Coordinates of C-alpha atoms in Angstrom, one line a residue:
Chain X
X1 CA -16.5 -5.9 7.9
X2 CA -14.5 -7.9 9.3
X3 CA -10.8 -6.6 7.8
X4 CA -7.3 -8.1 7.7
X5 CA -5.3 -8.6 11.7
X6 CA -1.8 -8.5 12.1
X7 CA 0.1 -9.8 15.3
X8 CA 2.9 -8.4 17.2
X9 CA 1.3 -4.9 16.3
X10 CA 4.8 -3.2 17.6
X11 CA 7.9 -5.7 19.1
X12 CA 11.2 -5.2 19.6
X13 CA 14.8 -7.3 18.8
X14 CA 18.4 -6.9 19.3
X15 CA 19.9 -7.8 16.0
X16 CA 20.6 -11.2 14.8
X17 CA 17.3 -12.5 16.6
X18 CA 14.8 -13.9 14.6
X19 CA 10.7 -12.7 14.6
X20 CA 7.9 -13.4 13.5
X21 CA 4.8 -11.3 11.7
X22 CA 2.1 -12.8 11.1
X23 CA -1.4 -12.0 8.8
X24 CA -4.8 -13.1 9.0
X25 CA -6.5 -11.9 5.5
X26 CA -10.5 -10.9 5.0
X27 CA -12.5 -13.6 5.0
X28 CA -13.1 -15.4 1.3
X29 CA -9.8 -12.4 0.3
X30 CA -6.9 -15.4 -1.4
X31 CA -4.6 -13.6 -2.2
X32 CA -1.9 -12.2 0.5
X33 CA 0.2 -8.8 0.3
X34 CA 4.0 -8.0 2.7
X35 CA 4.8 -4.5 2.5
X36 CA 8.0 -3.3 3.9
X37 CA 8.2 1.1 4.6
X38 CA 11.3 2.6 6.0
X39 CA 11.3 6.1 8.3
X40 CA 10.1 8.2 6.0
X41 CA 9.4 6.5 3.4
X42 CA 6.4 4.9 0.8
X43 CA 5.5 0.8 1.5
X44 CA 8.0 -1.6 -0.3
X45 CA 6.4 -4.6 -2.1
X46 CA 7.8 -8.1 -0.5
X47 CA 6.6 -10.9 -1.3
X48 CA 2.5 -12.3 -2.3
X49 CA 1.2 -15.0 -2.3
X50 CA -2.1 -16.9 -4.1
X51 CA -4.1 -19.8 -3.2
X52 CA -1.0 -20.8 -0.5
X53 CA 1.9 -20.7 -3.7
X54 CA 3.5 -18.2 -3.7
X55 CA 2.8 -15.9 -6.8
X56 CA 4.8 -12.9 -6.6
X57 CA 8.4 -11.7 -5.3
X58 CA 9.7 -8.3 -4.6
X59 CA 13.0 -6.8 -3.1
X60 CA 12.4 -9.4 0.2
X61 CA 16.2 -10.2 1.8
X62 CA 17.6 -14.2 2.2
X63 CA 17.4 -13.5 5.3
X64 CA 12.9 -13.2 4.8
X65 CA 11.1 -16.3 4.4
X66 CA 7.4 -15.7 4.1
X67 CA 4.4 -19.4 3.6
X68 CA 0.3 -18.8 3.3
X69 CA -1.3 -21.5 5.8
X70 CA -3.7 -24.4 5.3
X71 CA -7.0 -21.9 5.8
X72 CA -4.6 -18.1 4.0
X73 CA -3.4 -17.0 7.3
X74 CA 0.7 -16.1 6.5
X75 CA 3.2 -15.7 8.2
X76 CA 6.6 -14.1 7.8
X77 CA 9.5 -15.2 9.0
X78 CA 12.6 -12.9 9.5
X79 CA 15.9 -13.8 10.9
X80 CA 19.3 -12.0 11.4
X81 CA 18.0 -9.5 12.0
X82 CA 19.7 -5.8 11.2
X83 CA 20.0 -2.8 12.5
X84 CA 18.2 -1.6 8.7
X85 CA 15.2 -3.9 9.2
X86 CA 13.6 -1.2 11.4
X87 CA 10.4 -0.8 9.4
X88 CA 6.7 -0.7 9.5
X89 CA 5.5 -3.8 7.8
X90 CA 2.1 -3.8 6.5
X91 CA -0.1 -7.1 5.4
X92 CA -2.4 -6.8 3.1
X93 CA -5.0 -8.9 1.9
X94 CA -7.1 -9.4 -1.5
X95 CA -9.0 -11.5 -4.5
X96 CA -7.8 -11.3 -8.2
X97 CA -6.1 -9.3 -10.0
X98 CA -6.6 -5.6 -10.2
X99 CA -8.2 -6.2 -7.5
X100 CA -8.3 -2.8 -4.2
X101 CA -5.1 -4.6 -1.5
X102 CA -6.9 -4.4 2.5
X103 CA -3.7 -3.6 4.7
X104 CA -4.1 -4.7 8.0
X105 CA -2.4 -1.9 11.1
X106 CA 0.7 -3.1 10.3
X107 CA 3.6 -4.1 13.0
X108 CA 6.1 -2.2 14.2
X109 CA 9.2 -3.6 14.4
X110 CA 11.9 -2.0 15.7
X111 CA 15.8 -3.6 15.9
X112 CA 18.4 -2.8 18.6
Chain H
X1 CA 9.1 -1.5 -15.2
X2 CA 6.4 1.0 -13.4
X3 CA 7.2 3.7 -12.1
X4 CA 5.3 5.8 -9.7
X5 CA 5.9 9.5 -9.3
X6 CA 4.6 11.7 -6.8
X7 CA 6.4 15.1 -7.0
X8 CA 4.9 17.5 -3.9
X9 CA 6.1 16.2 -0.7
X10 CA 4.4 17.9 1.0
X11 CA 1.8 21.0 0.4
X12 CA 0.5 23.3 3.5
X13 CA -3.0 24.7 3.2
X14 CA -5.5 26.1 5.7
X15 CA -8.2 24.9 6.9
X16 CA -11.4 25.2 4.1
X17 CA -8.6 25.8 1.2
X18 CA -8.8 23.0 -1.9
X19 CA -6.2 21.8 -2.2
X20 CA -4.8 19.2 -5.2
X21 CA -1.8 16.9 -4.7
X22 CA -0.6 14.9 -8.5
X23 CA -0.2 11.3 -9.2
X24 CA 1.4 10.0 -12.6
X25 CA 2.6 7.1 -13.5
X26 CA 4.8 5.0 -15.9
X27 CA 3.7 1.6 -17.6
X28 CA 3.9 -1.2 -20.3
X29 CA 1.1 -2.2 -19.7
X30 CA -2.3 -1.3 -21.3
X31 CA -4.3 -2.5 -18.7
X32 CA -3.9 -1.6 -14.9
X33 CA -5.3 0.2 -12.0
X34 CA -4.3 2.6 -10.1
X35 CA -5.3 3.2 -5.9
X36 CA -4.8 6.0 -4.0
X37 CA -4.1 5.6 0.1
X38 CA -4.2 7.8 3.0
X39 CA -1.9 6.9 5.7
X40 CA -3.0 9.5 8.8
X41 CA -0.4 10.1 11.5
X42 CA -1.4 6.2 13.5
X43 CA -0.2 4.2 10.7
X44 CA -2.6 2.5 9.2
X45 CA -2.8 2.4 5.2
X46 CA -6.6 2.9 4.6
X47 CA -7.7 2.9 1.0
X48 CA -9.7 5.4 -0.9
X49 CA -10.3 4.8 -4.7
X50 CA -9.7 2.8 -7.3
X51 CA -9.6 2.7 -11.3
X52 CA -8.9 1.4 -14.1
X53 CA -7.3 2.0 -17.5
X54 CA -10.1 1.4 -19.4
X55 CA -12.1 3.8 -16.5
X56 CA -11.6 7.3 -17.2
X57 CA -14.5 9.1 -16.0
X58 CA -13.6 11.3 -13.4
X59 CA -15.4 10.3 -9.6
X60 CA -16.5 12.7 -6.4
X61 CA -16.8 11.4 -3.0
X62 CA -17.3 14.2 -0.8
X63 CA -14.7 16.0 -0.6
X64 CA -13.1 14.5 -2.3
X65 CA -12.4 13.7 -6.3
X66 CA -10.2 12.2 -9.4
X67 CA -9.3 13.1 -12.9
X68 CA -7.6 10.1 -14.5
X69 CA -5.8 11.0 -18.0
X70 CA -5.0 8.6 -19.6
X71 CA -2.9 11.8 -22.1
X72 CA -0.7 12.7 -20.1
X73 CA -0.6 9.7 -18.2
X74 CA -1.7 11.2 -14.5
X75 CA -4.1 10.1 -11.3
X76 CA -4.3 13.4 -9.5
X77 CA -6.4 13.8 -6.7
X78 CA -8.4 16.8 -5.0
X79 CA -9.7 17.7 -2.0
X80 CA -12.1 20.5 -1.9
X81 CA -12.3 22.9 1.3
X82 CA -9.8 20.3 3.5
X83 CA -10.4 19.7 6.5
X84 CA -7.7 20.0 9.8
X85 CA -8.7 15.6 10.0
X86 CA -7.5 15.9 5.9
X87 CA -3.7 16.2 7.2
X88 CA -2.1 12.8 6.2
X89 CA 0.6 10.5 3.5
X90 CA -1.4 10.4 0.6
X91 CA 0.6 7.6 -1.7
X92 CA -1.1 6.6 -5.6
X93 CA -0.6 4.0 -6.4
X94 CA -0.2 1.8 -9.5
X95 CA -0.8 -2.8 -10.4
X96 CA -0.1 -4.3 -13.4
X97 CA -2.0 -6.7 -15.5
X98 CA 0.7 -9.3 -15.3
X99 CA -0.6 -12.7 -14.3
X100 CA -3.4 -14.2 -12.8
X101 CA -2.4 -13.8 -8.7
X102 CA -3.6 -10.8 -8.7
X103 CA -0.6 -8.0 -8.8
X104 CA 2.5 -5.7 -6.4
X105 CA 1.7 -2.5 -6.0
X106 CA 4.4 0.1 -6.7
X107 CA 3.9 3.6 -5.0
X108 CA 5.0 6.5 -5.0
X109 CA 7.3 8.7 -2.8
X110 CA 3.7 10.2 -1.1
X111 CA 2.6 13.9 -0.8
X112 CA 2.7 15.0 2.9
X113 CA -0.4 17.0 3.8
X114 CA -1.2 19.3 6.2
X115 CA -4.2 21.7 7.1
X116 CA -3.8 24.0 9.7
X117 CA -6.5 25.4 11.2

């Protein structure tokens, strides 16, 4: 069965640089979620999209933005990167309310 | 606001022992959903089970079983006859039925399970 695809899997950036993370949801899933997991921490919700519109917003820094495109893939844009942005970034996709969110393999971002 | 607590940060057992991972949640909603995810050392988050607030029936899947008790706001996870491959961090998570467009997951802090041979 098709799973959530994330790219790149690993990314190394310098401070103040920009990064773009991509997510391709499971076919026919109309909701995409982004989570950030710092070392030794639980995943924290950043933002979600339903039918290409932002549906919910969590603790996402103003330096980050995201969107969902017409083909339902989503991109998380991160600017002015800081050391503290080093984390594992997950994308998940799902259907309607309460349905299971299936996670991609994650993008491991390291900011030097 | 919703909250999930996993009081056990780390558990160590010997292979073939049974182990129970505790999860306690808080929510103001009468409709909500509970999940367990497994995060092995490779890092991915693997879905294990979903339960809605109206279904208190316990579930068994192979060596895994789950006990949902609304009276104590708990959703505990038991692994029977643990194996080394069960070593991972296990997260309990909650989503509330607030809007029509799907809802964020609130995770507990996770329990690191180490199964020794």
